Amino acid sequence: MNIKKVLIIEGVINFLLMMIKLAVGFSTYSTAILADALHSLTDIANNIVAWFAINQSEQPPDEDHQYGHKKFVPLAIFFLATLLSVVAIEVIVQAASRFGEPVLNSSIGLGVMFIVLGLNTGLTLWESFWAKKLNSTLLQADASHTFSDVLTSITVIIGWQLAARGYYWLDTVFAIAVAFIIMFLAYKLFVQSIPILVDKSLLNQAKIARTVTELPEVKSVKLVRTRNDGEANFADITIKVDLNLSLATSHELADKIEGLLATQFNIVDTTVHIEPALDEDKQTQD
Ligand SMILES: [Zn+2]
Ligand SMILES: [Zn+2]
């Protein structure tokens, strides 16, 4: 078993859950259950995106993508978040348009929804087991999401049962509640992916400059830039050294800085640019 296989099996089960929810939702006119079915659709999309992301980020750098392929992951997550937002709005529109419409009860439907709960709970336990065994934070995060799916389904079943007893408006309320859960998931995914896509600095620039300045050969630090590709940190740094420092010593210094930033700030790839430190008024003309 590996992470990708776990995701495939999970995707298949989520597909099954979605089909069951669609059948119950359409036969009882419950918008809340249909909303939960749409939620399952986003779970499937989630599994596909996670599989794609892991697969893609495993590829080494190539001629077209010389920095590697890690940013395909946040790109995929951003796409998924956009999809979730559209689904949430669609659910709200549908729920509002069916406000007060009758909702039917069905004992077969209820039994089937309990099977959904059982499957979903089993899936959570199974995924947590493999998350620990494979030591995967991605699977662990997904397992806790799967557990929240169980809670969502329980809420939806309660809403549907109350609605089917004559409180039709409750169906709309519970459907909109599901829409808000989906929106919250989308929000979390946007927060996770956008900083990486737009190269937001995730490290303390001043602290890096201070650490590098502590090296005796470094006169000053002119520029520090950092970015993250979703997995690893990268940095560009410009330092000023004595004009007469030899090339060999300068190169040694650059290597030292690379090592320092790797151990202290977990930066895997540092580009060091070295400039001669001239007198003060000349520096300002740089
Ligand atoms: Zn879900
Ligand atoms: Zn490529």
mmCIF file with all atom_site columns, N, CA, C and O and ligand atoms in Angstrom, residues 39 43 145 149, ligand 1:
data_model
loop_
_atom_site.group_PDB
_atom_site.id
_atom_site.type_symbol
_atom_site.label_atom_id
_atom_site.label_alt_id
_atom_site.label_comp_id
_atom_site.label_asym_id
_atom_site.label_entity_id
_atom_site.label_seq_id
_atom_site.pdbx_PDB_ins_code
_atom_site.Cartn_x
_atom_site.Cartn_y
_atom_site.Cartn_z
_atom_site.occupancy
_atom_site.B_iso_or_equiv
_atom_site.pdbx_formal_charge
_atom_site.auth_seq_id
_atom_site.auth_comp_id
_atom_site.auth_asym_id
_atom_site.auth_atom_id
_atom_site.pdbx_PDB_model_num
ATOM   1  N  N  . HIS A 1 39  ? -21.303 17.584 -1.919 1.00 0.00 ? 39  HIS A N  1
ATOM   2  C  CA . HIS A 1 39  ? -20.127 17.600 -1.048 1.00 0.00 ? 39  HIS A CA 1
ATOM   3  C  C  . HIS A 1 39  ? -19.254 16.373 -1.338 1.00 0.00 ? 39  HIS A C  1
ATOM   4  O  O  . HIS A 1 39  ? -18.032 16.476 -1.433 1.00 0.00 ? 39  HIS A O  1
ATOM   5  N  N  . ASP A 1 43  ? -15.369 15.830 -2.466 1.00 0.00 ? 43  ASP A N  1
ATOM   6  C  CA . ASP A 1 43  ? -14.425 14.907 -1.821 1.00 0.00 ? 43  ASP A CA 1
ATOM   7  C  C  . ASP A 1 43  ? -13.677 14.094 -2.878 1.00 0.00 ? 43  ASP A C  1
ATOM   8  O  O  . ASP A 1 43  ? -12.476 13.853 -2.760 1.00 0.00 ? 43  ASP A O  1
ATOM   9  N  N  . HIS A 1 145 ? -10.667 15.227 7.556  1.00 0.00 ? 145 HIS A N  1
ATOM   10 C  CA . HIS A 1 145 ? -11.742 15.752 6.704  1.00 0.00 ? 145 HIS A CA 1
ATOM   11 C  C  . HIS A 1 145 ? -12.835 14.692 6.531  1.00 0.00 ? 145 HIS A C  1
ATOM   12 O  O  . HIS A 1 145 ? -14.020 14.999 6.622  1.00 0.00 ? 145 HIS A O  1
ATOM   13 N  N  . ASP A 1 149 ? -16.850 14.666 7.318  1.00 0.00 ? 149 ASP A N  1
ATOM   14 C  CA . ASP A 1 149 ? -17.911 14.228 6.399  1.00 0.00 ? 149 ASP A CA 1
ATOM   15 C  C  . ASP A 1 149 ? -18.964 13.409 7.141  1.00 0.00 ? 149 ASP A C  1
ATOM   16 O  O  . ASP A 1 149 ? -20.162 13.511 6.864  1.00 0.00 ? 149 ASP A O  1
HETATM 17 ZN ZN . ZN  B 2 .   ? -15.856 16.171 2.544  1.00 0.00 ? 1   ZN  B ZN 1
#
